[in-house]
Coordinates of N, CA and C in Angstrom, one line a residue:
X1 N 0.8 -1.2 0.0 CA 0.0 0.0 0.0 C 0.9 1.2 0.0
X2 N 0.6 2.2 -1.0 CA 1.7 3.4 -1.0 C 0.7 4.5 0.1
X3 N 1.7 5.0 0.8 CA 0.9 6.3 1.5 C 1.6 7.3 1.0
X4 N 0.7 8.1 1.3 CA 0.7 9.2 0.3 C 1.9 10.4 0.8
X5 N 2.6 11.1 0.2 CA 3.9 12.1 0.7 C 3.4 12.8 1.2
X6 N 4.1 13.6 1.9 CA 3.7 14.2 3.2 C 4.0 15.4 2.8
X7 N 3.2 16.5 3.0 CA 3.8 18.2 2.1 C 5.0 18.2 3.1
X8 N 5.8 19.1 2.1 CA 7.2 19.6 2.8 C 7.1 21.4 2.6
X9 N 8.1 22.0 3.0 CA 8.1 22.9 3.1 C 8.4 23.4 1.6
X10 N 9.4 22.2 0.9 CA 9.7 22.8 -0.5 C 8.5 23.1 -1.3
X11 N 7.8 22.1 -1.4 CA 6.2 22.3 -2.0 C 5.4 23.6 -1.5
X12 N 5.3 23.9 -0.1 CA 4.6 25.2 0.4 C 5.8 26.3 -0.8
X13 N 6.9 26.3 -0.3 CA 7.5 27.3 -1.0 C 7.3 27.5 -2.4
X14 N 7.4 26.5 -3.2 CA 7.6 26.3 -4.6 C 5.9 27.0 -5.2
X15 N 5.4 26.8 -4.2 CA 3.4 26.7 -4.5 C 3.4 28.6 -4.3
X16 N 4.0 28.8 -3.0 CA 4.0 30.5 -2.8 C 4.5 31.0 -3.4
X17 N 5.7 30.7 -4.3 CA 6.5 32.0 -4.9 C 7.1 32.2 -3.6
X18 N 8.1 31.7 -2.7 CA 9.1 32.1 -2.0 C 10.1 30.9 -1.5
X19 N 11.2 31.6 -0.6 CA 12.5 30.6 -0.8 C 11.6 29.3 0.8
X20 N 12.2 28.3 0.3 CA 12.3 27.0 1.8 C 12.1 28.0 3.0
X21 N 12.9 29.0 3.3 CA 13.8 29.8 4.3 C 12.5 30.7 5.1
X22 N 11.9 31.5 4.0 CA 11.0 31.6 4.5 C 9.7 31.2 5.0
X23 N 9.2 30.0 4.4 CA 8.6 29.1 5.2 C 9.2 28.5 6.2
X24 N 9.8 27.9 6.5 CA 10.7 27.8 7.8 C 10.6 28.9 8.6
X25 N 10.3 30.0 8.4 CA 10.0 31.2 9.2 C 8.9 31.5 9.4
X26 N 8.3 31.1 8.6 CA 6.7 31.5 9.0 C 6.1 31.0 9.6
X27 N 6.9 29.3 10.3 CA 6.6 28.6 11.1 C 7.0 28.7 12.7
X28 N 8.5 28.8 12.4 CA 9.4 28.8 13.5 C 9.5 30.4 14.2
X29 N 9.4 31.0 13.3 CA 10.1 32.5 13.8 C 9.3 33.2 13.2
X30 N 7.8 33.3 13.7 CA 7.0 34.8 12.3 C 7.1 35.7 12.4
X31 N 8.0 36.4 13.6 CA 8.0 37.9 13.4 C 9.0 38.1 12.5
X32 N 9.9 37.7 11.7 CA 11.1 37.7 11.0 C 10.4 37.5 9.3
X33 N 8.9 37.5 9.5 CA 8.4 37.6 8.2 C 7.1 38.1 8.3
X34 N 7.6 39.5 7.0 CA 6.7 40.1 6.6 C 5.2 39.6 6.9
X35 N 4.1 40.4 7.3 CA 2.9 39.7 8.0 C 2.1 39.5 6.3
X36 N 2.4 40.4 5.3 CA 1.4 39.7 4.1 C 2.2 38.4 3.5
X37 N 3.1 38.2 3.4 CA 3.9 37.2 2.7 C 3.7 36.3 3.9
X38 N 3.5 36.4 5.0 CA 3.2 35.2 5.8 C 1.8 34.5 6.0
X39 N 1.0 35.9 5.8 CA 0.0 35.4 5.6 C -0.7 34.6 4.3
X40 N 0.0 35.0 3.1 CA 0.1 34.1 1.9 C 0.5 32.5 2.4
X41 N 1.8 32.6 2.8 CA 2.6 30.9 3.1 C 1.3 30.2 3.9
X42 N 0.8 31.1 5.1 CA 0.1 29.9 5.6 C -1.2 29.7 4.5
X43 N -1.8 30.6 4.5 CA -2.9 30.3 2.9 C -2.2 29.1 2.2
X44 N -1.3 29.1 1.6 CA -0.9 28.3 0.7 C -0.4 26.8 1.5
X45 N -0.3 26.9 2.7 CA 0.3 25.6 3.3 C -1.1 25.1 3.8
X46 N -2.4 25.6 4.3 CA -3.4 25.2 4.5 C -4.0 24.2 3.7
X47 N -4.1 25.1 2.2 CA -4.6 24.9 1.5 C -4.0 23.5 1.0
X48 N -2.8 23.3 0.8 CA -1.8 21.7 0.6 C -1.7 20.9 1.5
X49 N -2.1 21.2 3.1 CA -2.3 20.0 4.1 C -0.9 20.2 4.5
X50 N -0.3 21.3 3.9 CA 1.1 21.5 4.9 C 1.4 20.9 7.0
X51 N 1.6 20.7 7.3 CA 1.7 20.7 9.0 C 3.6 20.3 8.9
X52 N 3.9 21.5 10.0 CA 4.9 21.7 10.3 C 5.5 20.2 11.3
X53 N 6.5 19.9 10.7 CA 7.4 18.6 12.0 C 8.1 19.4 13.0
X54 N 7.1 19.1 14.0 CA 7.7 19.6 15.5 C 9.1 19.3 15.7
X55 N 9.5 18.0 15.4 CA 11.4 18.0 15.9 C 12.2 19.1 14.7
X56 N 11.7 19.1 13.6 CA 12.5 20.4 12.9 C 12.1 21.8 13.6
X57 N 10.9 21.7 14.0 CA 10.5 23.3 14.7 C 11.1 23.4 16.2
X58 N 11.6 22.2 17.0 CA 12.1 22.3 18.1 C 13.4 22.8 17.6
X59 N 14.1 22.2 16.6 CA 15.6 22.1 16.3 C 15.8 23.8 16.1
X60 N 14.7 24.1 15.4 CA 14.7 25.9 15.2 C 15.0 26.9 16.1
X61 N 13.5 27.0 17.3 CA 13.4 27.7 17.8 C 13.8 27.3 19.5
X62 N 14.3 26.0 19.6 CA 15.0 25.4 21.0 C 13.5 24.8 21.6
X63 N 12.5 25.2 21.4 CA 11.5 24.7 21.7 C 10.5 23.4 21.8
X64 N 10.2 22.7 22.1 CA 10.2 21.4 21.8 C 8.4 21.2 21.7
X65 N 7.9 21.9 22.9 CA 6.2 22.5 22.8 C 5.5 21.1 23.3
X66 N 6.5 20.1 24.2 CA 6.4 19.0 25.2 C 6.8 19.0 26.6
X67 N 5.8 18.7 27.4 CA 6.4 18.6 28.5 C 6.0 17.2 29.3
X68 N 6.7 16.7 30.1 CA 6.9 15.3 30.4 C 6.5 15.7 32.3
X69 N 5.0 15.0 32.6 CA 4.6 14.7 34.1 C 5.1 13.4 34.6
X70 N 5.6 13.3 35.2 CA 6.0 11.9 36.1 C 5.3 11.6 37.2
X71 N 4.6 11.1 37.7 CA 3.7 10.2 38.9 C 4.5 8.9 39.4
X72 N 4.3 8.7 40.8 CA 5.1 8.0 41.3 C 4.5 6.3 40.8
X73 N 2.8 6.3 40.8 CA 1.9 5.1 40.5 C 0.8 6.3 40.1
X74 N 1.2 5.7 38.4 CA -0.5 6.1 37.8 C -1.7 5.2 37.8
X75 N -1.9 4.2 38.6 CA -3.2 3.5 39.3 C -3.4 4.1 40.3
X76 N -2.9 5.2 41.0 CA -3.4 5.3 42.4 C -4.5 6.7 41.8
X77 N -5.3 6.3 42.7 CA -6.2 7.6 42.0 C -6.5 8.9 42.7
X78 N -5.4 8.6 43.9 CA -4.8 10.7 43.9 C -4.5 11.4 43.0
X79 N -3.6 11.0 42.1 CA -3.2 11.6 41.3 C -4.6 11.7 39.7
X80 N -5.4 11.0 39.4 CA -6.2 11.2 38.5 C -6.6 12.4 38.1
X81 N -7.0 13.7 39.1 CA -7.2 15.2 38.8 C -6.2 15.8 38.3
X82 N -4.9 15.6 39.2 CA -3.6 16.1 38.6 C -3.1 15.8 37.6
X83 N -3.3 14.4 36.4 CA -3.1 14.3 35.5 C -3.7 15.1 34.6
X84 N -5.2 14.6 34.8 CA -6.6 15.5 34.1 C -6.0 16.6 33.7
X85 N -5.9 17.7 34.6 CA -5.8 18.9 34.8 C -4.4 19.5 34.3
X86 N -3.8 18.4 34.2 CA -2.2 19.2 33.9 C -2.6 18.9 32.1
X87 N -2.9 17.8 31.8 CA -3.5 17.4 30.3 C -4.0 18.1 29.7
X88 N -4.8 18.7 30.3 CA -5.6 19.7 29.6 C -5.4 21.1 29.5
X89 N -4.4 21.6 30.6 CA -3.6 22.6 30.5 C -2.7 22.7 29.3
X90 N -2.1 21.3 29.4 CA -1.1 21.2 27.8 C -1.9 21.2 26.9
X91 N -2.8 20.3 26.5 CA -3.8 21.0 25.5 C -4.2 22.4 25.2
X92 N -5.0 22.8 26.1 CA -5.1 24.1 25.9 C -3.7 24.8 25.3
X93 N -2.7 25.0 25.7 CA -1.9 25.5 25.5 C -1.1 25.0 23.9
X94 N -1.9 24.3 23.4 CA -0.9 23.7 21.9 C 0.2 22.5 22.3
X95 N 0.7 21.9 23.9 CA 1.6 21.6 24.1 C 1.3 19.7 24.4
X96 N 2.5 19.3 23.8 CA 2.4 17.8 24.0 C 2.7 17.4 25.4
X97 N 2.3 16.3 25.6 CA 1.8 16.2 27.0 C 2.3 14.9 27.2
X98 N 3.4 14.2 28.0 CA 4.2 12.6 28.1 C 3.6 12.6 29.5
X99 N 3.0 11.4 29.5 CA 3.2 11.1 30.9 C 3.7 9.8 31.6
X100 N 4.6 10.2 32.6 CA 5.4 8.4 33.0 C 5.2 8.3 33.8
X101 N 5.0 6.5 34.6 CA 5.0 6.3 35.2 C 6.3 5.8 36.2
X102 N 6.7 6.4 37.3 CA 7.9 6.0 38.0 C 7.7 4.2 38.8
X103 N 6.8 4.4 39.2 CA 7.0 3.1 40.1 C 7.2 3.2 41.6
X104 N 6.8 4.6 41.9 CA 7.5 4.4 43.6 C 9.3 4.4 43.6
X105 N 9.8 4.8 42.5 CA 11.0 4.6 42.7 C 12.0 6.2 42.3
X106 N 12.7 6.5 43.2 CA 13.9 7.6 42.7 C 14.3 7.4 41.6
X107 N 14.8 6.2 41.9 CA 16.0 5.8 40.3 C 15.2 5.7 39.3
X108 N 14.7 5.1 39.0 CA 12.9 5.4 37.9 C 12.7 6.5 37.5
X109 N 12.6 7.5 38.2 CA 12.0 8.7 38.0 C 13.5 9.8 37.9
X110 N 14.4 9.5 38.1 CA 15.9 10.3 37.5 C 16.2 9.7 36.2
X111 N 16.1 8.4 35.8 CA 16.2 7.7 34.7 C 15.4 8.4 34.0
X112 N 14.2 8.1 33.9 CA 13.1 9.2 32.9 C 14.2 10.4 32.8
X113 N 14.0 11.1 33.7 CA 14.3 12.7 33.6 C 15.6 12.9 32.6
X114 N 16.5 11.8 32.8 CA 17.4 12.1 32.3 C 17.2 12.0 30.8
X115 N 16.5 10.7 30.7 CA 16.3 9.8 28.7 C 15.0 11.3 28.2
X116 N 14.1 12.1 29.1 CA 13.5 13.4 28.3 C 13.9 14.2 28.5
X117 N 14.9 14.5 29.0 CA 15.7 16.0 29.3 C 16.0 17.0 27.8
X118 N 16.3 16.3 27.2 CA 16.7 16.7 25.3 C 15.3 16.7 24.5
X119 N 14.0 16.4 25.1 CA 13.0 16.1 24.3 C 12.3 17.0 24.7
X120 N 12.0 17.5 26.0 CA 11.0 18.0 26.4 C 11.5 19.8 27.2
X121 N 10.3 20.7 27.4 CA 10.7 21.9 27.6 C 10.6 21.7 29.2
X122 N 10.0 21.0 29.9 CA 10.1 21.2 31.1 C 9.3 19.7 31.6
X123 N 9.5 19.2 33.5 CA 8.6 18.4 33.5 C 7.6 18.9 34.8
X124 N 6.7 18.1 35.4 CA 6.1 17.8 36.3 C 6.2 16.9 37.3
X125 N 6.5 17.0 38.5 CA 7.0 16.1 39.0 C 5.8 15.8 40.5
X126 N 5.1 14.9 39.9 CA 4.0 14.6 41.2 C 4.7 14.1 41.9
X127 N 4.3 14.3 43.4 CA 4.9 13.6 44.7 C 6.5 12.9 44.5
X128 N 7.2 13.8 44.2 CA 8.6 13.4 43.6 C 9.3 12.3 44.5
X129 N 9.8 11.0 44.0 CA 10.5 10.3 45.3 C 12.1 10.5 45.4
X130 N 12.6 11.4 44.8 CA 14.1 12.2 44.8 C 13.7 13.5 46.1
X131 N 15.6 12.9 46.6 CA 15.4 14.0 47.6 C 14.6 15.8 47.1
X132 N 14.7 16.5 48.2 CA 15.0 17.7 47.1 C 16.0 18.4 46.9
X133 N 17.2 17.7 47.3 CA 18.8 18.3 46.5 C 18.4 17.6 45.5
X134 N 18.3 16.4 45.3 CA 18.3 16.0 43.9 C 17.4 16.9 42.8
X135 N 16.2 17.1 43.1 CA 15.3 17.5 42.4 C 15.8 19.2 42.0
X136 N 16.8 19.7 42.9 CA 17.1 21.1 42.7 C 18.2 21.3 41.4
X137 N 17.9 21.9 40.3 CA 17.9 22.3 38.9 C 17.7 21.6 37.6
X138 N 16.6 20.6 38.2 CA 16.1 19.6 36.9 C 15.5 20.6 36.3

């Protein structure tokens, strides 16, 4: 089964009459483009099913527009609001939303931190089981 290509930026560009560069900008950085010519690219990327790839738009603007909650046990249903509620905050916000489960464990929950540290813009740390020297400048 072939699936179908995925627009790229070259095609938005090629379709607007302007360079890769500036689509890349109109995504990552819009104040750095003109507001009619940006408002063209998105017209034109709409209209092609354009959607920007978040790890190239992280790689851009350092931004990753993820953030990672950790819970010590996601069966216990203390925390069920605080998930909810932090979920939907990232939603609301445009923002991807990871959530792990530690295990009741420090080492678990420093492990995570460390393997999303490069992924994500910030995390959440319910009922943290790291001291709080540990937890001071994650």
């Amino acid at each position: 089964m072939n699936t179908p290509r995925r627009t790229t930026i070259y095609d938005v560009a090629t379709e607007a009459g302007v360079a890769a560069s500036t689509v890349s900008r109109t995504f990552g950085n819009p104040r750095r483009v003109n507001a009619t010519t940006r408002e063209h690219v998105l017209r034109v990327a709409e209209r092609l099913g354009y959607r920007p790839n978040p790890l190239a738009t992280a790689l851009q603007s350092g931004h990753k527009a993820t953030i990672a909650m950790l819970v010590p046990d996601i069966t216990n249903p203390h925390f069920f609001g605080t998930i909810r509620g932090a979920e939907r905050r990232a939603s609301e916000a445009g923002v991807t939303f990871i959530l792990g489960n530690t295990e009741e464990s420090a080492a678990n929950e420093r492990n995570q931190i460390e393997r999303l540290d490069h992924s994500v813009d910030g995390f959440v740390l319910a009922a943290s089981r790291m001291s709080d020297e540990t937890t001071v400048g994650i």
